[in-house]
PDB file of C-alpha atoms in Angstrom:
ATOM      1  CA  GLN A 293      14.796  40.114 -28.034  1.00 84.00           C
ATOM      2  CA  VAL A 294      15.087  36.345 -28.056  1.00 93.00           C
ATOM      3  CA  GLN A 295      13.365  34.520 -25.262  1.00 95.00           C
ATOM      4  CA  LEU A 296      11.984  31.113 -24.347  1.00 96.00           C
ATOM      5  CA  VAL A 297       8.589  30.742 -22.640  1.00 97.00           C
ATOM      6  CA  GLU A 298       7.807  27.462 -20.942  1.00 98.00           C
ATOM      7  CA  SER A 299       4.452  26.058 -19.936  1.00 97.00           C
ATOM      8  CA  GLY A 300       2.778  22.785 -19.028  1.00 97.00           C
ATOM      9  CA  GLY A 301       4.105  22.091 -15.547  1.00 97.00           C
ATOM     10  CA  GLY A 302       1.909  21.233 -12.631  1.00 97.00           C
ATOM     11  CA  LEU A 303       0.819  18.576 -10.174  1.00 97.00           C
ATOM     12  CA  VAL A 304       0.115  15.069 -11.341  1.00 97.00           C
ATOM     13  CA  GLN A 305      -0.473  11.717  -9.683  1.00 96.00           C
ATOM     14  CA  ALA A 306       2.153   9.041  -9.932  1.00 97.00           C
ATOM     15  CA  GLY A 307       1.689   7.190 -13.199  1.00 97.00           C
ATOM     16  CA  GLY A 308       0.199  10.235 -14.883  1.00 98.00           C
ATOM     17  CA  SER A 309       1.429  12.337 -17.762  1.00 98.00           C
ATOM     18  CA  LEU A 310       2.339  15.929 -18.565  1.00 98.00           C
ATOM     19  CA  ARG A 311       3.492  17.711 -21.701  1.00 98.00           C
ATOM     20  CA  LEU A 312       5.868  20.619 -21.365  1.00 98.00           C
ATOM     21  CA  SER A 313       6.136  23.256 -24.082  1.00 98.00           C
ATOM     22  CA  CYS A 314       8.902  25.744 -24.826  1.00 98.00           C
ATOM     23  CA  VAL A 315       8.271  28.457 -27.403  1.00 97.00           C
ATOM     24  CA  ALA A 316      11.127  30.498 -28.798  1.00 96.00           C
ATOM     25  CA  SER A 317      10.518  34.012 -30.080  1.00 96.00           C
ATOM     26  CA  GLY A 318      12.579  36.864 -31.442  1.00 94.00           C
ATOM     27  CA  ASN A 319      15.285  37.080 -34.072  1.00 92.00           C
ATOM     28  CA  ILE A 320      16.068  33.382 -34.628  1.00 92.00           C
ATOM     29  CA  PHE A 321      17.401  32.136 -37.919  1.00 91.00           C
ATOM     30  CA  GLY A 322      17.643  28.563 -36.824  1.00 91.00           C
ATOM     31  CA  PHE A 323      18.613  26.274 -33.989  1.00 93.00           C
ATOM     32  CA  ASP A 324      21.469  23.866 -33.508  1.00 94.00           C
ATOM     33  CA  ALA A 325      20.009  21.912 -30.601  1.00 96.00           C
ATOM     34  CA  MET A 326      17.184  21.956 -28.102  1.00 97.00           C
ATOM     35  CA  ALA A 327      17.178  20.321 -24.721  1.00 97.00           C
ATOM     36  CA  TRP A 328      15.333  19.876 -21.456  1.00 98.00           C
ATOM     37  CA  TYR A 329      17.093  20.004 -18.095  1.00 98.00           C
ATOM     38  CA  ARG A 330      15.731  19.544 -14.590  1.00 98.00           C
ATOM     39  CA  GLN A 331      16.896  20.385 -11.124  1.00 98.00           C
ATOM     40  CA  ALA A 332      15.445  18.872  -7.950  1.00 97.00           C
ATOM     41  CA  PRO A 333      15.995  20.576  -4.570  1.00 93.00           C
ATOM     42  CA  GLY A 334      19.513  20.004  -3.299  1.00 95.00           C
ATOM     43  CA  LYS A 335      20.607  18.280  -6.514  1.00 95.00           C
ATOM     44  CA  GLN A 336      22.651  19.276  -9.521  1.00 96.00           C
ATOM     45  CA  LEU A 337      21.184  20.311 -12.838  1.00 98.00           C
ATOM     46  CA  GLU A 338      20.501  17.214 -14.926  1.00 97.00           C
ATOM     47  CA  LEU A 339      20.189  16.832 -18.685  1.00 98.00           C
ATOM     48  CA  VAL A 340      16.921  15.032 -19.365  1.00 98.00           C
ATOM     49  CA  ALA A 341      16.609  15.010 -23.167  1.00 98.00           C
ATOM     50  CA  GLU A 342      18.089  16.721 -26.175  1.00 98.00           C
ATOM     51  CA  ILE A 343      17.420  16.857 -29.891  1.00 96.00           C
ATOM     52  CA  THR A 344      19.857  18.037 -32.556  1.00 93.00           C
ATOM     53  CA  ARG A 345      19.528  19.908 -35.808  1.00 88.00           C
ATOM     54  CA  ILE A 346      19.486  16.614 -37.671  1.00 89.00           C
ATOM     55  CA  ARG A 347      16.628  15.366 -35.462  1.00 87.00           C
ATOM     56  CA  THR A 348      18.611  12.847 -33.455  1.00 94.00           C
ATOM     57  CA  SER A 349      17.577  12.605 -29.807  1.00 97.00           C
ATOM     58  CA  HIS A 350      19.142  11.353 -26.582  1.00 97.00           C
ATOM     59  CA  TYR A 351      17.694  10.758 -23.143  1.00 98.00           C
ATOM     60  CA  ALA A 352      18.893  10.304 -19.616  1.00 98.00           C
ATOM     61  CA  ASN A 353      18.740   6.660 -18.591  1.00 97.00           C
ATOM     62  CA  SER A 354      16.220   7.458 -15.882  1.00 97.00           C
ATOM     63  CA  VAL A 355      13.648   8.669 -18.378  1.00 98.00           C
ATOM     64  CA  LYS A 356      14.193   6.387 -21.347  1.00 97.00           C
ATOM     65  CA  GLY A 357      10.974   4.786 -22.479  1.00 97.00           C
ATOM     66  CA  ARG A 358       8.884   7.302 -20.561  1.00 98.00           C
ATOM     67  CA  PHE A 359       9.810  10.762 -21.899  1.00 98.00           C
ATOM     68  CA  THR A 360       9.818  11.955 -25.532  1.00 98.00           C
ATOM     69  CA  ILE A 361      11.331  15.158 -26.878  1.00 98.00           C
ATOM     70  CA  SER A 362       9.977  16.591 -30.126  1.00 96.00           C
ATOM     71  CA  THR A 363       9.986  19.835 -32.066  1.00 95.00           C
ATOM     72  CA  ASP A 364       7.732  21.850 -34.339  1.00 93.00           C
ATOM     73  CA  SER A 365      10.100  23.856 -36.494  1.00 87.00           C
ATOM     74  CA  ALA A 366       7.368  26.006 -37.995  1.00 89.00           C
ATOM     75  CA  LYS A 367       6.392  27.186 -34.484  1.00 92.00           C
ATOM     76  CA  ASN A 368       9.924  27.290 -33.007  1.00 93.00           C
ATOM     77  CA  THR A 369       8.687  25.035 -30.247  1.00 95.00           C
ATOM     78  CA  VAL A 370      10.166  22.066 -28.396  1.00 96.00           C
ATOM     79  CA  TYR A 371       8.029  19.681 -26.347  1.00 98.00           C
ATOM     80  CA  LEU A 372       8.682  17.161 -23.645  1.00 98.00           C
ATOM     81  CA  GLN A 373       6.064  14.500 -23.315  1.00 98.00           C
ATOM     82  CA  MET A 374       6.361  12.859 -19.903  1.00 98.00           C
ATOM     83  CA  ASN A 375       4.517   9.611 -19.290  1.00 98.00           C
ATOM     84  CA  ASN A 376       4.396   7.325 -16.284  1.00 98.00           C
ATOM     85  CA  LEU A 377       5.688   9.976 -13.952  1.00 98.00           C
ATOM     86  CA  ASN A 378       7.048   8.722 -10.647  1.00 95.00           C
ATOM     87  CA  PRO A 379       7.979  10.371  -7.319  1.00 92.00           C
ATOM     88  CA  GLU A 380      11.604  10.765  -8.466  1.00 92.00           C
ATOM     89  CA  ASP A 381      10.674  13.044 -11.362  1.00 97.00           C
ATOM     90  CA  PRO A 382       9.577  16.210  -9.432  1.00 97.00           C
ATOM     91  CA  ALA A 383      11.873  19.107 -10.267  1.00 98.00           C
ATOM     92  CA  GLU A 384      12.093  22.469 -11.933  1.00 98.00           C
ATOM     93  CA  TYR A 385      12.290  21.786 -15.661  1.00 98.00           C
ATOM     94  CA  TYR A 386      14.198  24.148 -17.919  1.00 98.00           C
ATOM     95  CA  CYS A 387      14.254  24.471 -21.681  1.00 98.00           C
ATOM     96  CA  ASN A 388      17.619  25.246 -23.246  1.00 98.00           C
ATOM     97  CA  VAL A 389      18.286  26.132 -26.872  1.00 97.00           C
ATOM     98  CA  ASP A 390      21.396  26.631 -29.006  1.00 96.00           C
ATOM     99  CA  TYR A 391      20.496  28.979 -31.832  1.00 95.00           C
ATOM    100  CA  ARG A 392      21.767  31.458 -34.417  1.00 95.00           C
ATOM    101  CA  ALA A 393      20.259  34.887 -34.966  1.00 93.00           C
ATOM    102  CA  ARG A 394      21.429  35.061 -38.576  1.00 91.00           C
ATOM    103  CA  ARG A 395      22.835  32.868 -41.279  1.00 91.00           C
ATOM    104  CA  LEU A 396      26.393  31.869 -40.369  1.00 91.00           C
ATOM    105  CA  GLY A 397      26.065  33.828 -37.143  1.00 92.00           C
ATOM    106  CA  VAL A 398      27.797  32.920 -33.930  1.00 95.00           C
ATOM    107  CA  PRO A 399      26.115  30.248 -31.809  1.00 95.00           C
ATOM    108  CA  ARG A 400      24.004  31.575 -28.946  1.00 96.00           C
ATOM    109  CA  ASN A 401      22.450  29.858 -25.955  1.00 97.00           C
ATOM    110  CA  ILE A 402      19.344  30.752 -23.954  1.00 97.00           C
ATOM    111  CA  TRP A 403      17.371  29.288 -21.074  1.00 98.00           C
ATOM    112  CA  GLY A 404      13.679  29.246 -20.364  1.00 98.00           C
ATOM    113  CA  GLN A 405      12.292  30.514 -17.095  1.00 97.00           C
ATOM    114  CA  GLY A 406      11.560  27.067 -15.730  1.00 98.00           C
ATOM    115  CA  THR A 407       8.339  25.231 -14.998  1.00 98.00           C
ATOM    116  CA  GLN A 408       7.617  23.164 -11.870  1.00 98.00           C
ATOM    117  CA  VAL A 409       6.635  19.540 -12.075  1.00 98.00           C
ATOM    118  CA  THR A 410       5.221  17.939  -8.924  1.00 98.00           C
ATOM    119  CA  VAL A 411       4.267  14.286  -8.549  1.00 97.00           C
ATOM    120  CA  SER A 412       2.011  13.163  -5.712  1.00 94.00           C
ATOM    121  CA  SER A 413       2.405   9.759  -4.084  1.00 84.00           C
TER     122      SER A 413
END
């Protein structure tokens, strides 16, 4: 069974840093894209950062210069390094992955369970 397990969330002071991790396991041949989303209470789901198969990355304007998405292909892991966190960043953060279970297989999509990020002010 393919699943994503997230970790790294928690409480941090404004201006502090956190690194989120998302580990994929199961029958995965390769991925097409990995991304981080977040959802604050009462707000819509927001795309924070994404990285493609060719290692190009994109960020929401609100996190540019502060957040960095990266991958470790050997470990099937995607990270989100969050620096200079501010009181507008608290949310539930979700990992999302487009992958294939076999060579030339159909694209699949899976979500992580979410990890909470809280910023004190």
